[in-house]
Tab-separated table of C-alpha atoms in Angstrom:
chain	number	residue	atom	x	y	z
D	27	UNK	CA	-12.419	-68.279	-32.786
D	28	UNK	CA	-13.989	-66.416	-30.350
D	29	UNK	CA	-17.602	-64.650	-32.111
D	30	UNK	CA	-17.889	-60.856	-31.319
D	31	UNK	CA	-16.508	-57.526	-31.674
D	32	UNK	CA	-12.790	-56.964	-32.598
D	33	UNK	CA	-10.600	-54.739	-30.364
D	34	UNK	CA	-10.851	-51.286	-32.231
D	35	UNK	CA	-14.672	-51.614	-32.225
D	36	UNK	CA	-14.158	-51.861	-28.450
D	37	UNK	CA	-12.420	-48.699	-28.317
D	38	UNK	CA	-14.460	-45.559	-26.552
D	39	UNK	CA	-15.591	-43.245	-28.695
D	40	UNK	CA	-14.568	-40.144	-27.645
D	41	UNK	CA	-16.297	-36.822	-26.601
D	42	UNK	CA	-17.037	-35.068	-29.946
D	43	UNK	CA	-18.511	-31.922	-27.451
D	44	UNK	CA	-15.668	-31.763	-25.248
D	45	UNK	CA	-13.137	-31.381	-28.038
D	46	UNK	CA	-15.303	-28.887	-29.680
D	47	UNK	CA	-15.095	-26.459	-26.799
D	48	UNK	CA	-12.414	-24.070	-26.615
D	49	UNK	CA	-11.177	-23.257	-23.178
D	50	UNK	CA	-11.271	-19.850	-21.010
D	51	UNK	CA	-8.682	-18.277	-22.093
D	52	UNK	CA	-8.676	-19.831	-25.527
D	53	UNK	CA	-12.158	-17.626	-25.845
D	54	UNK	CA	-10.883	-14.747	-24.376
D	55	UNK	CA	-8.119	-14.434	-26.964
D	56	UNK	CA	-10.045	-15.832	-29.591
D	57	UNK	CA	-12.355	-12.674	-29.018
D	58	UNK	CA	-9.547	-10.071	-28.241
D	59	UNK	CA	-8.333	-10.988	-32.006
D	60	UNK	CA	-11.649	-10.740	-33.679
D	61	UNK	CA	-11.751	-7.237	-32.330
D	62	UNK	CA	-8.896	-6.557	-33.893
D	63	UNK	CA	-7.524	-5.470	-29.838
D	64	UNK	CA	-3.578	-6.257	-29.072
D	65	UNK	CA	-2.661	-7.523	-25.462
D	66	UNK	CA	-1.497	-3.497	-24.421
D	67	UNK	CA	-5.022	-2.242	-25.811
D	68	UNK	CA	-7.160	-4.852	-23.486
D	69	UNK	CA	-4.444	-3.884	-20.397
D	70	UNK	CA	-4.875	-0.123	-20.979
D	71	UNK	CA	-8.680	-0.054	-21.216
D	72	UNK	CA	-9.116	-2.828	-18.035
D	73	UNK	CA	-6.009	-2.083	-15.916
D	74	UNK	CA	-5.454	-5.477	-15.988
D	75	UNK	CA	-1.665	-5.890	-15.941
D	76	UNK	CA	0.397	-7.419	-19.587
D	77	UNK	CA	1.633	-10.058	-17.750
D	78	UNK	CA	-1.344	-11.039	-15.897
D	79	UNK	CA	-3.774	-10.858	-19.376
D	80	UNK	CA	-1.096	-13.302	-21.205
D	81	UNK	CA	-0.733	-15.823	-17.961
D	82	UNK	CA	-4.917	-15.773	-18.273
D	83	UNK	CA	-5.069	-16.335	-22.449
D	84	UNK	CA	-2.710	-19.599	-21.521
D	85	UNK	CA	-5.411	-20.571	-19.168
D	86	UNK	CA	-2.913	-19.942	-16.001
D	87	UNK	CA	-4.899	-18.010	-13.221
D	88	UNK	CA	-2.328	-18.106	-10.818
D	89	UNK	CA	-1.117	-14.522	-10.948
D	90	UNK	CA	-4.592	-13.410	-10.158
D	91	UNK	CA	-4.391	-14.642	-6.478
D	92	UNK	CA	-7.230	-16.595	-6.125
D	93	UNK	CA	-10.524	-17.738	-7.700
D	94	UNK	CA	-12.515	-14.110	-6.723
D	95	UNK	CA	-9.987	-12.332	-8.422
D	96	UNK	CA	-9.483	-15.079	-11.078
D	97	UNK	CA	-13.770	-14.474	-12.070
D	98	UNK	CA	-13.542	-10.327	-11.190
D	99	UNK	CA	-10.877	-10.699	-14.169
D	100	UNK	CA	-12.405	-12.790	-16.378
D	101	UNK	CA	-15.787	-10.549	-16.179
D	102	UNK	CA	-13.893	-7.792	-16.192
D	103	UNK	CA	-11.596	-8.923	-19.914
D	104	UNK	CA	-15.089	-10.708	-21.691
D	105	UNK	CA	-16.376	-7.376	-21.219
D	106	UNK	CA	-13.284	-5.286	-23.102
D	107	UNK	CA	-13.321	-7.937	-25.841
D	108	UNK	CA	-17.125	-7.787	-26.263
D	109	UNK	CA	-18.054	-10.902	-24.996
D	110	UNK	CA	-20.664	-12.345	-22.655
D	111	UNK	CA	-19.298	-13.418	-19.214
D	112	UNK	CA	-21.598	-15.024	-17.554
D	113	UNK	CA	-20.750	-18.626	-19.717
D	114	UNK	CA	-17.203	-17.963	-19.279
D	115	UNK	CA	-17.694	-17.854	-15.697
D	116	UNK	CA	-19.410	-20.547	-15.026
D	117	UNK	CA	-16.967	-22.898	-17.195
D	118	UNK	CA	-14.243	-21.506	-14.837
D	119	UNK	CA	-16.127	-22.632	-11.981
D	120	UNK	CA	-17.476	-25.856	-13.465
D	121	UNK	CA	-13.246	-26.585	-14.262
D	122	UNK	CA	-12.193	-25.018	-10.780
D	123	UNK	CA	-14.402	-27.014	-8.712
D	124	UNK	CA	-17.243	-25.144	-8.167
D	125	UNK	CA	-18.392	-21.294	-7.164
D	126	UNK	CA	-16.266	-20.626	-4.230
D	127	UNK	CA	-17.960	-19.565	-1.017
D	128	UNK	CA	-18.451	-15.981	-0.274
D	129	UNK	CA	-15.233	-15.127	1.501
D	130	UNK	CA	-13.757	-11.496	2.916
D	131	UNK	CA	-11.213	-10.522	0.099
D	132	UNK	CA	-7.444	-10.891	1.454
D	133	UNK	CA	-5.142	-8.109	0.628
D	134	UNK	CA	-2.854	-8.869	-2.183
D	135	UNK	CA	-0.029	-6.831	-0.392
D	136	UNK	CA	0.422	-5.656	2.510
D	137	UNK	CA	-0.082	-1.534	3.512
D	138	UNK	CA	3.331	-0.796	4.826
D	139	UNK	CA	3.314	0.304	8.677
D	140	UNK	CA	5.589	2.890	9.970
D	141	UNK	CA	5.960	2.705	13.978
D	142	UNK	CA	5.994	5.676	15.285
D	143	UNK	CA	9.124	7.354	16.737
D	144	UNK	CA	9.529	7.268	20.715
D	145	UNK	CA	10.229	10.464	22.280
D	146	UNK	CA	11.648	10.980	25.820
D	147	UNK	CA	9.707	13.505	28.371
D	148	UNK	CA	10.027	17.216	27.606
D	149	UNK	CA	11.439	17.710	30.876
D	150	UNK	CA	11.954	22.134	29.732
D	151	UNK	CA	7.997	22.176	29.619
D	152	UNK	CA	7.359	20.785	32.385
D	153	UNK	CA	9.448	22.872	34.118
D	154	UNK	CA	7.916	25.676	32.499
D	155	UNK	CA	4.339	25.033	33.430
D	156	UNK	CA	5.454	24.071	36.846
D	157	UNK	CA	7.480	27.117	37.516
D	158	UNK	CA	4.033	29.163	35.779
D	159	UNK	CA	1.803	27.220	38.284
D	160	UNK	CA	3.778	28.220	41.501
D	161	UNK	CA	4.238	32.146	40.350
D	162	UNK	CA	0.079	31.649	39.991
D	163	UNK	CA	-0.247	30.474	43.409
D	164	UNK	CA	1.582	32.999	45.065
D	165	UNK	CA	0.355	36.267	43.492
D	166	UNK	CA	-3.886	34.334	43.986
D	167	UNK	CA	-3.302	33.450	47.942
D	168	UNK	CA	-1.305	37.674	47.813
D	169	UNK	CA	-4.437	39.192	46.417
D	170	UNK	CA	-7.081	37.011	47.985
D	171	UNK	CA	-5.250	38.005	52.153
D	172	UNK	CA	-5.330	41.654	50.700
D	173	UNK	CA	-8.931	41.856	49.901
D	174	UNK	CA	-9.974	40.150	53.538
D	175	UNK	CA	-7.855	42.332	55.298
D	176	UNK	CA	-9.375	45.353	53.644
D	177	UNK	CA	-12.743	44.146	53.636
D	178	UNK	CA	-12.828	43.460	57.552
D	179	UNK	CA	-11.184	46.890	58.199
D	180	UNK	CA	-14.354	48.558	56.377
D	181	UNK	CA	-17.242	46.542	58.553
D	182	UNK	CA	-15.342	47.355	62.053
D	183	UNK	CA	-15.565	51.286	60.366
D	184	UNK	CA	-19.180	50.991	59.591
D	185	UNK	CA	-19.877	48.763	62.568
D	186	UNK	CA	-21.681	46.642	60.795
D	187	UNK	CA	-21.187	42.722	61.527
D	188	UNK	CA	-19.527	40.125	59.311
D	189	UNK	CA	-22.629	37.831	59.637
D	190	UNK	CA	-24.190	40.381	58.201
D	191	UNK	CA	-22.387	41.299	55.401
D	192	UNK	CA	-22.369	37.733	54.558
D	193	UNK	CA	-26.605	37.515	54.307
D	194	UNK	CA	-26.559	40.647	52.233
D	195	UNK	CA	-24.169	39.800	50.010
D	196	UNK	CA	-25.190	37.851	46.935
D	197	UNK	CA	-24.459	34.085	46.694
D	198	UNK	CA	-22.763	33.223	43.607
D	199	UNK	CA	-24.235	30.342	41.649
D	200	UNK	CA	-22.194	28.468	39.474
D	201	UNK	CA	-22.968	27.549	35.443
D	202	UNK	CA	-23.615	24.813	34.346
D	203	UNK	CA	-21.115	23.837	31.931
D	204	UNK	CA	-22.878	23.639	28.285
D	205	UNK	CA	-23.692	19.939	27.690
D	206	UNK	CA	-21.404	18.678	24.340
D	207	UNK	CA	-23.426	19.402	21.419
D	208	UNK	CA	-24.578	15.565	20.068
D	209	UNK	CA	-25.049	16.686	16.305
D	210	UNK	CA	-22.080	15.563	14.754
D	211	UNK	CA	-19.794	18.112	12.851
D	212	UNK	CA	-19.586	18.560	8.970
D	213	UNK	CA	-17.628	15.756	7.667
D	214	UNK	CA	-14.752	16.657	5.374
D	215	UNK	CA	-16.810	14.742	2.136
D	216	UNK	CA	-19.286	17.589	3.147
D	217	UNK	CA	-16.935	20.384	3.461
D	218	UNK	CA	-14.778	19.409	0.464
D	219	UNK	CA	-12.873	22.184	-1.725
D	220	UNK	CA	-14.491	22.789	-4.861
D	221	UNK	CA	-10.734	22.577	-6.557
D	222	UNK	CA	-10.073	19.505	-5.708
D	223	UNK	CA	-11.161	15.973	-5.662
D	224	UNK	CA	-11.920	14.107	-2.317
D	225	UNK	CA	-12.929	10.442	-2.347
D	226	UNK	CA	-14.356	8.483	0.654
D	227	UNK	CA	-14.165	4.716	0.314
D	228	UNK	CA	-16.403	2.712	3.521
D	229	UNK	CA	-16.651	-0.807	3.928
D	230	UNK	CA	-20.215	-0.814	6.211
D	231	UNK	CA	-21.262	-4.576	4.364
D	232	UNK	CA	-17.792	-6.828	4.610
D	233	UNK	CA	-13.957	-6.093	4.777
D	234	UNK	CA	-12.304	-5.426	1.451
D	235	UNK	CA	-8.832	-4.779	-0.092
D	236	UNK	CA	-8.488	-1.493	-1.043
D	237	UNK	CA	-5.536	0.729	-3.782
D	238	UNK	CA	-5.314	3.995	-3.875
D	239	UNK	CA	-3.024	6.722	-5.639
D	240	UNK	CA	-3.040	10.213	-6.150
D	241	UNK	CA	-2.596	11.807	-10.078
D	242	UNK	CA	1.314	11.732	-9.761
D	243	UNK	CA	1.122	7.468	-9.203
D	244	UNK	CA	1.973	7.491	-5.057
D	245	UNK	CA	0.502	5.704	-3.009
D	246	UNK	CA	-2.010	6.944	-1.020
D	247	UNK	CA	-3.177	3.793	0.604
D	248	UNK	CA	-2.698	-0.166	0.178
D	249	UNK	CA	-3.840	-2.546	2.146
D	250	UNK	CA	-7.087	-4.227	4.470
D	251	UNK	CA	-10.496	-2.016	4.939
D	252	UNK	CA	-12.183	-3.711	7.778
D	253	UNK	CA	-15.900	-3.535	8.358
D	254	UNK	CA	-17.357	-0.446	9.492
D	255	UNK	CA	-14.279	1.227	8.227
D	256	UNK	CA	-13.425	4.129	6.269
D	257	UNK	CA	-10.849	6.262	4.413
D	258	UNK	CA	-10.770	9.991	2.616
D	259	UNK	CA	-8.113	10.527	0.050
D	260	UNK	CA	-7.989	13.948	-1.387
D	261	UNK	CA	-5.842	15.198	-4.668
D	262	UNK	CA	-6.205	18.637	-6.539
D	263	UNK	CA	-6.973	17.017	-9.754
D	264	UNK	CA	-7.149	12.536	-9.702
D	265	UNK	CA	-7.480	9.982	-7.698
D	266	UNK	CA	-6.972	6.797	-9.013
D	267	UNK	CA	-9.022	3.567	-6.556
D	268	UNK	CA	-8.641	-0.169	-7.012
D	269	UNK	CA	-11.288	-2.084	-5.267
D	270	UNK	CA	-10.676	-6.199	-4.555
D	271	UNK	CA	-14.060	-6.703	-2.984
D	272	UNK	CA	-16.496	-3.955	-4.596
D	273	UNK	CA	-19.708	-5.416	-3.300
D	274	UNK	CA	-18.546	-4.317	0.446
D	275	UNK	CA	-17.509	-0.693	-0.680
D	276	UNK	CA	-19.908	2.755	-0.440
D	277	UNK	CA	-18.581	5.349	-2.222
D	278	UNK	CA	-18.874	9.120	-1.776
D	279	UNK	CA	-16.508	11.861	-4.265
D	280	UNK	CA	-16.906	15.128	-3.516
D	281	UNK	CA	-19.639	15.183	-1.138
D	282	UNK	CA	-22.203	12.588	-3.497
D	283	UNK	CA	-22.786	8.796	-2.960
D	284	UNK	CA	-21.740	6.625	-6.145
D	285	UNK	CA	-24.807	4.334	-6.745
D	286	UNK	CA	-23.448	1.639	-8.818
D	287	UNK	CA	-24.566	-1.272	-8.373
D	288	UNK	CA	-21.021	-3.226	-7.513
D	289	UNK	CA	-21.343	-7.373	-7.254
D	290	UNK	CA	-19.619	-9.028	-4.454
D	291	UNK	CA	-16.199	-10.522	-4.920
D	292	UNK	CA	-15.954	-7.827	-8.069
D	293	UNK	CA	-12.814	-6.191	-8.744
D	294	UNK	CA	-13.144	-2.910	-9.970
D	295	UNK	CA	-10.159	0.247	-11.217
D	296	UNK	CA	-11.918	2.958	-10.474
D	297	UNK	CA	-10.592	6.908	-11.865
D	298	UNK	CA	-12.441	9.892	-10.331
D	299	UNK	CA	-11.850	13.617	-11.101
D	300	UNK	CA	-12.957	17.431	-9.809
D	301	UNK	CA	-16.118	17.182	-11.874
D	302	UNK	CA	-17.140	14.100	-10.623
D	303	UNK	CA	-20.056	12.429	-10.378
D	304	UNK	CA	-21.084	14.042	-13.804
D	305	UNK	CA	-24.818	14.664	-13.242
D	306	UNK	CA	-27.351	13.054	-15.759
């Protein structure tokens, strides 16, 4: 007979702290219910699609499109249901291999590329231009020959030598062409009409996927804005923007810079109208 603990006493003690901690998706769902909000309410407030909200509350973050976008969606939904996003993001990072190193945001969709239509040479325009050049040359030659003959007759009648006449005539001086101005012209933003909304999106700090639509939902741009590039959008009443990596973007709305401190990797959904930015 062996003396010691029974097999029941050697079973591992369950970690109650792990069992008590709820998942990120469950925490978002419980906070939404406690706030009296539906999934449709959250989707309308955050502009995160209903299917993505359902998937995140079920702890399925694959539809977000990657860790960077998942962290951005967690932050957005947490604020909408009155939760502190920092602990949820930390829990997500711990459960998914730690916080990823900063990487340039990849576009969710590739912008449709329209190939320019090839056109043949315009032979009619070329022939007209050639005829105009020939007529002009012939007329100039005839005029120059007539002027030379009249000048010679005048010199013989007056008894003056051609050399004297040439020396007495003033030497024409060719004016130097004006140097091109190095001053940049007013940009489209500075001259933006007051009856429209004009938004300029620049990427001085890196590249970011952006999506821009007008007030009718028509797509103005959907693609990757590379570092150093900029895009300008204009509409009669409203511009809707989605920024894949808002920290890399600078915004100018109706000629004024938007000073919002966007975080690197954050997904931002923005709407601007003719009255923006609102003073104060």
